[in-house]
Coordinates of C-alpha atoms in Angstrom, one line a residue:
Chain A
X159 CA 6.6 -26.0 -35.4
X160 CA 9.2 -23.7 -33.9
X161 CA 7.3 -23.2 -30.6
X162 CA 8.4 -26.9 -29.7
X163 CA 12.0 -26.5 -29.2
X164 CA 14.1 -29.4 -27.5
X165 CA 15.7 -28.8 -24.4
X166 CA 18.0 -31.3 -21.9
X167 CA 15.2 -32.3 -20.2
X168 CA 13.4 -33.4 -23.4
X169 CA 10.9 -31.3 -25.3
X170 CA 9.3 -27.7 -23.9
X171 CA 6.8 -29.0 -21.4
X172 CA 3.2 -27.1 -22.2
X173 CA 2.9 -26.6 -18.4
X174 CA 2.1 -23.0 -18.1
X175 CA 4.2 -21.2 -15.8
X176 CA 3.4 -17.4 -16.5
X177 CA -0.2 -16.7 -18.0
X178 CA -1.3 -12.7 -18.8
X179 CA -5.0 -12.4 -18.8
X180 CA -6.5 -9.2 -20.1
X181 CA -3.3 -6.9 -18.6
X182 CA -3.8 -3.5 -18.7
X183 CA -0.9 -1.8 -17.4
X184 CA 0.7 2.0 -17.4
X185 CA 1.2 4.8 -14.8
X186 CA -1.3 7.2 -13.2
X187 CA -3.3 8.7 -16.3
X188 CA -1.3 6.7 -19.0
X189 CA -2.2 3.5 -20.1
X190 CA 0.9 1.8 -21.9
X191 CA -0.3 -1.8 -22.4
X192 CA -4.0 -2.7 -23.2
X193 CA -5.6 -6.2 -22.6
X194 CA -2.6 -8.4 -23.5
X195 CA -3.1 -12.2 -23.3
X196 CA -0.7 -14.3 -23.6
X197 CA 0.9 -17.9 -21.9
X198 CA 4.4 -18.7 -21.6
X199 CA 5.4 -22.3 -21.2
X200 CA 7.9 -23.8 -18.7
X201 CA 11.4 -23.8 -20.4
X202 CA 10.1 -21.3 -23.4
X203 CA 12.4 -18.7 -24.6
X204 CA 10.3 -15.2 -25.3
X205 CA 11.7 -12.3 -27.1
X206 CA 9.7 -9.3 -26.2
X207 CA 10.1 -6.6 -29.1
X208 CA 8.7 -3.4 -30.3
X209 CA 9.6 0.3 -30.8
X210 CA 10.7 3.0 -27.9
X211 CA 7.7 3.7 -25.8
X212 CA 5.8 0.3 -26.8
X213 CA 5.6 -0.4 -23.4
X214 CA 8.4 -3.4 -23.3
X215 CA 9.7 -2.4 -19.8
X216 CA 6.3 -1.4 -18.5
X217 CA 5.3 -4.8 -19.1
X218 CA 8.2 -6.6 -17.3
X219 CA 7.7 -4.3 -14.1
X220 CA 4.1 -5.2 -14.1
X221 CA 5.0 -9.2 -14.0
X222 CA 7.6 -8.6 -11.7
X223 CA 5.1 -6.4 -9.4
X224 CA 7.2 -3.2 -9.9
X225 CA 4.0 -1.7 -11.2
X226 CA 0.1 -2.2 -10.3
X227 CA -2.0 -3.8 -13.0
X228 CA -4.8 -1.2 -14.2
X229 CA -6.9 -4.3 -15.1
X230 CA -6.7 -8.1 -15.8
X231 CA -4.5 -10.6 -14.0
X232 CA -0.7 -12.0 -14.1
X233 CA -0.8 -15.6 -13.1
X234 CA 2.4 -17.4 -11.8
X235 CA 1.9 -21.0 -11.9
X236 CA 4.0 -22.3 -9.0
X237 CA 5.5 -25.6 -10.9
X238 CA 7.3 -26.8 -8.0
X239 CA 4.9 -28.7 -5.7
X240 CA 7.5 -29.6 -3.3
X241 CA 7.9 -26.1 -2.3
X242 CA 4.2 -24.7 -2.1
X243 CA 5.5 -21.8 -0.3
X244 CA 7.9 -20.3 -2.9
X245 CA 8.7 -17.0 -2.8
X246 CA 8.0 -14.6 -5.8
X247 CA 11.7 -13.9 -5.6
X248 CA 13.0 -17.4 -6.0
X249 CA 10.7 -17.6 -9.0
X250 CA 12.1 -14.8 -11.2
X251 CA 15.6 -13.7 -11.7
X252 CA 15.7 -10.0 -13.0
X253 CA 18.5 -8.5 -15.2
X254 CA 17.6 -4.9 -15.8
X255 CA 18.6 -2.4 -18.0
X256 CA 22.8 -1.9 -17.4
X257 CA 22.8 1.1 -14.7
X258 CA 25.6 3.4 -15.1
X259 CA 25.2 4.4 -11.6
X260 CA 26.0 0.9 -10.0
X261 CA 29.2 0.6 -12.1
X262 CA 31.3 2.6 -9.7
X263 CA 29.7 1.2 -6.6
X264 CA 32.2 -0.1 -4.2
X265 CA 31.3 -3.8 -3.8
X266 CA 33.2 -7.3 -4.8
X267 CA 31.7 -9.4 -7.7
X268 CA 30.8 -12.0 -4.8
X269 CA 28.9 -9.4 -3.0
X270 CA 26.7 -8.2 -5.7
X271 CA 25.8 -12.0 -6.7
X272 CA 25.2 -12.4 -3.2
X273 CA 22.3 -9.9 -3.0
X274 CA 20.2 -12.2 -5.0
X275 CA 20.1 -14.5 -1.9
X276 CA 19.2 -11.7 0.5
X277 CA 15.6 -12.3 0.3
X278 CA 16.1 -16.0 1.1
X279 CA 18.6 -15.4 4.1
X280 CA 15.9 -13.3 5.6
X281 CA 15.7 -10.0 7.8
X282 CA 18.6 -9.4 10.2
X283 CA 20.5 -12.5 9.6
X284 CA 24.1 -12.8 7.9
X285 CA 25.2 -15.0 4.8
X286 CA 26.2 -18.6 5.8
X287 CA 28.9 -20.7 4.1
X288 CA 26.3 -22.4 1.9
X289 CA 24.9 -18.9 0.6
X290 CA 28.8 -18.4 -0.7
X291 CA 29.0 -21.9 -2.3
X292 CA 25.2 -20.9 -4.0
X293 CA 27.4 -17.9 -5.3
X294 CA 30.1 -19.6 -6.5
X295 CA 28.3 -22.3 -8.4
X296 CA 26.2 -19.4 -10.3
X297 CA 29.5 -17.3 -10.9
X298 CA 30.8 -20.5 -12.5
X299 CA 27.6 -20.7 -14.8
X300 CA 28.6 -17.1 -16.2
X301 CA 32.4 -18.3 -16.4
X302 CA 33.2 -15.9 -13.7
X303 CA 34.1 -17.8 -10.9
X304 CA 37.7 -16.3 -11.0
X305 CA 36.5 -13.0 -10.6
X306 CA 34.4 -13.3 -7.5
X307 CA 37.1 -11.6 -5.0
X308 CA 37.5 -8.6 -7.9
X309 CA 35.8 -5.5 -7.2
X310 CA 32.5 -4.9 -9.2
X311 CA 34.0 -1.6 -10.7
X312 CA 37.3 -3.0 -11.9
X313 CA 35.2 -5.3 -14.5
X314 CA 34.5 -4.4 -18.5
X315 CA 30.9 -3.7 -19.2
X316 CA 30.1 -7.1 -20.7
X317 CA 31.8 -8.9 -17.3
X318 CA 29.3 -6.9 -15.3
X319 CA 26.8 -7.8 -17.0
X320 CA 27.7 -11.4 -16.8
X321 CA 28.1 -10.8 -13.0
X322 CA 24.5 -9.5 -12.7
X323 CA 23.0 -12.7 -14.7
X324 CA 24.7 -14.7 -12.1
X325 CA 22.9 -12.2 -9.2
X326 CA 19.6 -13.3 -11.4
X327 CA 20.5 -17.3 -11.3
X328 CA 21.8 -17.5 -7.8
X329 CA 18.7 -18.1 -6.2
X330 CA 17.6 -20.9 -8.8
X331 CA 14.5 -19.1 -10.4
X332 CA 12.3 -20.8 -13.0
X333 CA 11.9 -17.8 -14.9
X334 CA 14.6 -15.2 -16.0
X335 CA 13.6 -11.9 -17.2
X336 CA 16.1 -9.3 -19.0
X337 CA 15.5 -5.7 -20.0
X338 CA 18.0 -5.4 -22.8
X339 CA 20.7 -7.0 -21.6
X340 CA 23.0 -6.7 -24.4
X341 CA 22.5 -2.9 -24.8
X342 CA 25.9 -0.9 -24.2
X343 CA 28.3 -3.6 -24.4
X344 CA 30.8 -4.6 -27.4
X345 CA 29.4 -7.2 -29.8
X346 CA 31.8 -9.8 -28.4
X347 CA 30.4 -9.2 -25.1
X348 CA 26.9 -9.5 -26.4
X349 CA 27.4 -12.9 -28.0
X350 CA 29.0 -14.3 -24.6
X351 CA 25.8 -13.4 -22.9
X352 CA 23.7 -14.4 -25.5
X353 CA 25.7 -18.1 -25.4
X354 CA 25.0 -17.9 -21.6
X355 CA 21.2 -17.4 -22.1
X356 CA 20.9 -19.8 -24.6
X357 CA 22.9 -22.7 -22.6
X358 CA 20.7 -21.6 -19.6
X359 CA 17.7 -22.2 -21.7
X360 CA 18.7 -25.4 -23.4
X361 CA 20.4 -27.2 -20.6
X362 CA 19.0 -26.3 -17.8
X363 CA 15.6 -25.6 -19.1
X364 CA 15.3 -22.0 -17.9
X365 CA 12.2 -20.0 -19.2
X366 CA 13.5 -17.0 -20.6
X367 CA 11.5 -13.5 -21.3
X368 CA 14.0 -11.1 -22.8
X369 CA 13.4 -7.5 -23.7
X370 CA 15.5 -6.8 -27.0
X371 CA 15.5 -4.3 -29.9
X372 CA 17.8 -6.3 -31.9
X373 CA 15.4 -9.4 -32.8
X374 CA 18.1 -10.9 -35.3
X375 CA 20.5 -11.7 -32.2
X376 CA 18.0 -14.3 -30.9
X377 CA 15.9 -15.4 -33.6
X378 CA 17.7 -18.7 -33.8
X379 CA 17.2 -19.2 -29.9
X380 CA 13.5 -17.9 -29.2
X381 CA 10.4 -19.8 -29.3
X382 CA 8.0 -16.9 -29.3
X383 CA 8.0 -13.1 -30.0
X384 CA 5.9 -10.7 -28.0
X385 CA 5.7 -8.0 -30.4
X386 CA 4.2 -4.7 -28.8
X387 CA 3.2 -2.1 -31.1
X388 CA 1.4 0.5 -28.6
X389 CA -1.7 0.7 -26.3
X390 CA -3.7 -2.0 -28.0
X391 CA -2.0 -3.7 -30.9
X392 CA 0.3 -6.6 -29.8
X393 CA 1.4 -9.9 -31.6
X394 CA 2.5 -13.0 -29.9
X395 CA 3.3 -16.3 -31.4
X396 CA 6.3 -18.2 -33.3
X397 CA 9.0 -16.0 -34.7
X398 CA 8.3 -17.4 -38.2
X399 CA 4.2 -16.2 -38.0
X400 CA 5.2 -12.9 -36.1
X401 CA 8.3 -11.5 -38.1
X402 CA 6.4 -11.0 -41.1
X403 CA 7.0 -7.9 -43.0
X404 CA 3.2 -7.2 -42.8
X405 CA 3.3 -7.4 -39.0
X406 CA 6.5 -5.5 -38.8
X407 CA 5.6 -2.6 -41.1
X408 CA 2.6 -2.2 -39.2
X409 CA 4.2 -1.3 -36.0
X410 CA 7.5 -0.2 -37.1
X411 CA 6.9 1.9 -40.4
X412 CA 7.3 0.8 -44.1
X413 CA 11.5 0.6 -44.1
X414 CA 11.3 -2.7 -42.6
X415 CA 12.3 -5.7 -44.7
X416 CA 12.3 -9.3 -43.9
X417 CA 14.0 -12.0 -45.6
X418 CA 14.7 -15.9 -44.6
X419 CA 18.2 -16.7 -43.4
X420 CA 18.5 -20.3 -42.9
X421 CA 15.2 -20.8 -42.0
X422 CA 15.0 -17.9 -39.7
X423 CA 13.2 -14.6 -40.6
X424 CA 16.0 -12.1 -40.4
X425 CA 14.7 -8.4 -40.2
X426 CA 16.4 -5.1 -42.0
X427 CA 15.4 -1.7 -41.8
X428 CA 16.3 0.8 -44.4
X429 CA 16.0 1.3 -48.2
X430 CA 16.4 -1.9 -50.1
X431 CA 15.1 -3.6 -53.2
X432 CA 14.7 -7.0 -52.3
Chain B
X196 CA 36.9 19.1 27.6
X197 CA 35.8 15.5 28.5
X198 CA 32.2 16.1 27.1
X199 CA 33.9 17.6 24.2
X200 CA 36.4 14.7 23.4
X201 CA 33.3 12.2 23.9
X202 CA 30.8 14.5 21.8
X203 CA 33.6 15.0 18.9
X204 CA 34.0 10.8 18.6
X205 CA 30.2 10.1 18.7
X206 CA 29.7 13.2 16.1
X207 CA 32.7 12.4 14.2
X208 CA 31.5 8.6 13.9
X209 CA 28.0 8.9 13.4
X210 CA 28.1 11.7 10.4
X211 CA 31.0 9.7 8.5
X212 CA 29.2 6.4 8.9
X213 CA 25.5 7.5 7.6
X214 CA 27.7 9.3 5.1
X215 CA 28.8 6.6 3.1
X216 CA 25.2 5.8 2.5
X217 CA 24.4 9.5 1.6
X218 CA 27.4 9.6 -0.9
X219 CA 26.5 6.3 -2.7
X220 CA 23.0 7.4 -2.6
X221 CA 23.4 11.1 -3.8
X222 CA 21.3 12.3 -0.8
X223 CA 23.7 15.2 0.4
X224 CA 21.2 18.0 -1.0
X225 CA 18.7 16.1 1.1
X226 CA 20.6 16.5 4.2
X227 CA 21.2 20.3 3.3
X228 CA 17.4 20.3 3.3
X229 CA 17.0 19.1 6.4
X230 CA 19.9 21.2 8.3
X231 CA 18.0 24.4 7.6
X232 CA 15.0 22.7 8.5
X233 CA 16.7 22.1 11.9
X234 CA 18.1 25.6 12.4
X235 CA 14.4 26.8 12.1
X236 CA 13.6 24.7 14.8
X237 CA 16.5 25.8 17.0
X238 CA 15.6 29.3 16.4
X239 CA 12.2 28.7 17.2
X240 CA 12.8 27.1 20.5
X241 CA 15.4 30.0 21.1
X242 CA 12.4 32.2 20.7
X243 CA 10.2 30.7 22.8
X244 CA 12.3 29.1 25.5
X245 CA 11.5 25.5 24.6
X246 CA 14.6 22.9 24.3
X247 CA 16.4 23.5 20.9
X248 CA 17.4 19.9 20.6
X249 CA 13.8 18.6 20.8
X250 CA 12.5 21.2 18.3
X251 CA 15.4 20.4 16.1
X252 CA 14.5 16.6 16.1
X253 CA 10.7 17.7 15.2
X254 CA 11.8 20.1 12.4
X255 CA 14.1 17.5 11.1
X256 CA 11.1 14.7 11.1
X257 CA 8.9 17.5 9.7
X258 CA 11.5 18.5 6.8
X259 CA 11.9 14.8 6.1
X260 CA 7.9 14.0 5.6
X261 CA 7.4 17.1 3.4
X262 CA 10.3 16.2 1.2
X263 CA 8.8 12.6 0.8
X264 CA 5.4 13.9 0.4
X265 CA 6.3 16.8 -2.5
X266 CA 8.7 14.6 -4.2
X267 CA 5.7 11.8 -4.4
X268 CA 2.7 13.8 -4.2
X269 CA 3.5 17.3 -6.3
X270 CA 5.3 15.1 -8.8
X271 CA 8.4 17.5 -8.6
X272 CA 11.8 15.8 -8.7
X273 CA 13.6 15.5 -5.4
X274 CA 16.3 18.7 -6.2
X275 CA 13.3 20.6 -6.7
X276 CA 11.3 19.6 -3.6
X277 CA 14.3 20.1 -1.5
X278 CA 15.2 23.4 -3.2
X279 CA 11.5 24.6 -2.2
X280 CA 11.7 23.6 1.3
X281 CA 15.5 24.5 1.7
X282 CA 14.6 28.2 1.0
X283 CA 11.5 27.9 3.1
X284 CA 13.1 26.7 6.2
X285 CA 15.8 29.1 6.0
X286 CA 13.6 32.0 5.8
X287 CA 11.3 30.9 8.4
X288 CA 14.8 30.2 10.6
X289 CA 16.0 34.2 9.9
X290 CA 12.3 35.4 10.8
X291 CA 12.4 33.6 14.5
X292 CA 16.1 34.6 14.8
X293 CA 15.0 38.3 14.0
X294 CA 12.2 37.7 16.2
X295 CA 14.4 37.0 19.5
X296 CA 14.4 40.2 21.6
X297 CA 17.5 39.2 23.9
X298 CA 21.0 38.6 23.0
X299 CA 21.5 34.6 22.5
X300 CA 25.1 33.6 21.9
X301 CA 24.2 30.1 22.2
X302 CA 22.5 30.0 18.8
X303 CA 25.9 31.2 17.4
X304 CA 27.4 27.4 18.5
X305 CA 24.3 25.9 16.4
X306 CA 25.2 28.1 13.2
X307 CA 29.1 27.6 13.5
X308 CA 29.3 24.5 16.3
X309 CA 30.8 24.4 19.7
X310 CA 32.4 20.9 20.9
X311 CA 33.4 22.7 24.1
X312 CA 30.0 23.7 25.0
X313 CA 28.2 20.3 25.2
X314 CA 26.5 19.5 28.2
X315 CA 26.2 16.3 29.8
X316 CA 22.5 15.9 29.1
X317 CA 22.9 16.5 25.4
X318 CA 26.0 14.1 25.3
X319 CA 23.6 11.5 27.0
X320 CA 21.1 12.6 24.2
X321 CA 23.8 12.1 21.5
X322 CA 25.0 8.8 22.8
X323 CA 21.6 7.6 22.7
X324 CA 21.1 8.8 19.4
X325 CA 24.0 7.6 17.8
X326 CA 23.8 4.4 19.4
X327 CA 20.3 3.6 17.7
X328 CA 21.8 4.9 14.1
X329 CA 24.3 2.2 14.2
X330 CA 21.7 -0.6 15.2
X331 CA 19.6 -0.2 12.6
X332 CA 22.4 0.3 9.9
X333 CA 23.7 -3.1 11.5
X334 CA 20.7 -4.6 11.8
X335 CA 19.4 -3.6 7.9
X336 CA 23.2 -3.8 6.5
X337 CA 22.5 -5.9 4.0
X338 CA 18.8 -4.3 2.8
X339 CA 20.5 -0.9 2.9
X340 CA 23.3 -2.3 0.7
X341 CA 21.1 -3.9 -1.9
X342 CA 18.7 -0.9 -2.0
X343 CA 21.6 1.5 -2.6
X344 CA 23.1 -0.7 -5.2
X345 CA 20.0 -1.4 -7.1
X346 CA 16.6 -0.2 -5.8
X347 CA 14.7 -1.7 -8.6
X348 CA 16.1 -5.1 -8.1
X349 CA 15.8 -4.7 -4.4
X350 CA 12.0 -4.3 -4.5
X351 CA 11.6 -7.7 -7.1
X352 CA 13.4 -9.4 -4.3
X353 CA 10.7 -8.3 -1.5
X354 CA 13.3 -5.8 0.0
X355 CA 11.1 -2.5 0.3
X356 CA 13.5 -0.2 -1.0
X357 CA 11.3 3.2 -0.7
X358 CA 10.8 2.3 2.9
X359 CA 14.7 1.7 3.6
X360 CA 15.3 5.1 1.6
X361 CA 13.1 7.2 4.0
X362 CA 14.6 5.1 7.0
X363 CA 18.2 6.3 5.9
X364 CA 16.7 9.9 5.5
X365 CA 15.0 9.7 9.3
X366 CA 18.6 8.5 10.4
X367 CA 20.3 11.4 8.4
X368 CA 17.9 13.8 10.2
X369 CA 18.9 12.6 13.7
X370 CA 22.4 12.3 13.1
X371 CA 22.3 16.1 11.8
X372 CA 20.4 17.2 14.9
X373 CA 23.2 15.6 17.1
X374 CA 25.8 17.4 15.6
X375 CA 24.4 20.9 15.2
X376 CA 26.1 21.8 18.7
X377 CA 29.4 20.1 17.5
X378 CA 29.7 21.4 13.8
X379 CA 27.2 24.1 13.5
X380 CA 23.9 23.9 10.9
X381 CA 26.1 25.7 8.4
X382 CA 29.1 22.8 8.3
X383 CA 27.5 19.7 9.5
X384 CA 26.7 18.4 6.1
X385 CA 30.8 18.8 5.4
X386 CA 31.0 16.4 8.3
X387 CA 28.4 13.9 6.6
X388 CA 29.6 14.1 3.0
X389 CA 33.7 14.8 3.5
X390 CA 34.9 11.9 4.9
X391 CA 32.9 8.9 2.8
X392 CA 34.0 11.2 -0.5
X393 CA 37.4 10.7 0.7
X394 CA 37.0 7.4 1.2
X395 CA 35.2 6.7 -1.8
X396 CA 38.5 8.3 -3.7
X397 CA 40.9 5.5 -2.0
X398 CA 38.9 2.3 -1.8
X399 CA 36.9 0.1 -4.3
X400 CA 35.4 -1.7 -1.1
X401 CA 32.3 -0.8 0.8
X402 CA 33.5 -2.2 4.1
X403 CA 37.2 -0.4 3.9
X404 CA 35.1 2.9 2.8
X405 CA 33.1 2.5 6.0
X406 CA 36.3 2.0 8.2
X407 CA 38.4 4.8 6.6
X408 CA 35.3 7.5 6.4
X409 CA 34.4 6.8 10.2
X410 CA 38.5 7.0 11.1
X411 CA 38.5 10.1 9.4
X412 CA 35.5 11.8 10.7
X413 CA 36.8 11.0 14.5
X414 CA 40.3 11.9 13.7
X415 CA 39.0 15.4 12.4
X416 CA 36.5 15.9 15.1
X417 CA 39.2 15.5 17.4
X418 CA 41.6 17.6 15.7
X419 CA 38.7 20.3 15.3
X420 CA 38.2 20.1 19.4
X421 CA 41.8 19.9 20.2
X422 CA 42.7 23.1 17.8
X423 CA 40.0 25.2 19.0
X424 CA 40.6 24.3 22.7
X425 CA 43.8 26.1 22.2
X426 CA 42.8 28.6 19.5
X427 CA 40.3 30.6 21.5
X428 CA 37.6 32.0 19.6
X429 CA 37.9 29.8 16.6
X430 CA 34.9 27.3 16.0
X431 CA 35.5 23.8 16.2
X432 CA 33.3 23.0 13.2
X433 CA 35.5 25.1 10.9
X434 CA 38.5 23.5 12.0
X435 CA 37.1 19.8 11.6
X436 CA 35.6 20.8 8.1
X437 CA 39.0 22.4 7.2
X438 CA 40.9 19.2 8.5
X439 CA 38.4 17.2 6.1
X440 CA 38.9 19.0 3.2
X441 CA 42.6 18.7 3.4
X442 CA 42.1 15.1 3.6
X443 CA 40.0 15.4 0.8
X444 CA 42.6 16.9 -1.4
X445 CA 44.8 14.8 -0.7
X446 CA 42.6 11.7 -1.8
X447 CA 42.2 13.7 -4.9
X448 CA 46.0 13.8 -5.2
X449 CA 46.8 10.1 -4.1
X450 CA 44.0 9.0 -6.6
X451 CA 45.9 11.0 -9.5
X452 CA 49.4 9.5 -8.7
X453 CA 47.7 5.9 -8.0
X454 CA 44.4 5.8 -10.2
X455 CA 44.1 1.9 -8.9

């Protein structure tokens, strides 16, 4: 079964980490998504796909608490019983869409990563040596520890995105949420980022929820796909069940084709005679 | 002269410090709107015979609240909201100035700046407000930094980016108020934006940007004071801004010769 992927600590724990129950979300006067139900287990790698305007980023904002729900409930199952007062900030690591305005901001790489610990450090306090050590460890996970002292604006787009991932990891979150992390960077950098995410999922058992437009790039890694097709239409399940021509055509239109590639569905767009 | 020197140091450092975040956040136009609001307050104070500083603070805060309210409630973008208020505030200022029957040379110092005309009482208010601005920036430095760099992510991490933005706007309003006497309503924005913009061109470190910006702000303010002291009839504000403008052009040339 595709949904049961092996990870370093054994098979995926069926322990739910995030449950969406009848979630309806949107903006004042507009409902983007209606009555979404899905359960995400610890250690799963979930791809969120759908056409432009289908509500992918809106859903992420709802999960992150940036946008109030119109109805329904999002339940975070705090898995670490040793830390019952765990803050949502340390449960989520968030990698937003690449923001062009931040690329010229005058800060160093280590300062950018340190921002991910500000909530833990607390108001009116300064980062301590142990916080800088966490920053170093996080940068090591994305292969950027040698760039810690460099200025963020000097890095390439792919390197900057790795630093933003390090910032998402520094508070040791259980869920990493990414909004099109590989958009606007070259294919080599895309592969590096996907490898980092795969390693975090496989070796550290991190739960990953990633919005992407290119399903083919992560179909080999993901356990489940959440396909959003408009206000009331959505599909959630293993890739082999969701990425069928029938399902995709109902969302994207007739020019979608799906073929089997090494046991994984591969999606093509265009006029083919398959 | 002593009051003028202290005033120059206070205004130069406070404007150029808040300017770093104004430039990084792209808030310059908000500053222009607040400055026009302050002028309306000062003009009303002269018309009614009230305290100009008090009315300037009141009008600055009213402008901050109106800009935020129109931006959020009327669903207009920030530029449009400020554009509407900017014009309205300036029209009010012109109306109040037109209604003043007697000759009031002091109001000219609020338009073009006069460091040499700062009274001891005004100096105390300037000092108190600048210390307040400095303390708030030191206390909330990392929250201000994070919400400037990435407001959405800051919200995810429990930092109220919207409130921090409002706080910075209020601090900018207070800074503008204490700078009116020194550089004038028409040029105050330049003292906020130019040192930080010059520093931004010269460094890729925010700490160095702050140091360069504040140094330039203080240097230009003292230069403006000294030159306007020896050249009578030349307002200090114009000398300060011309000095900063020259520094900005030099920074562009340095950046062109040495891109990194």
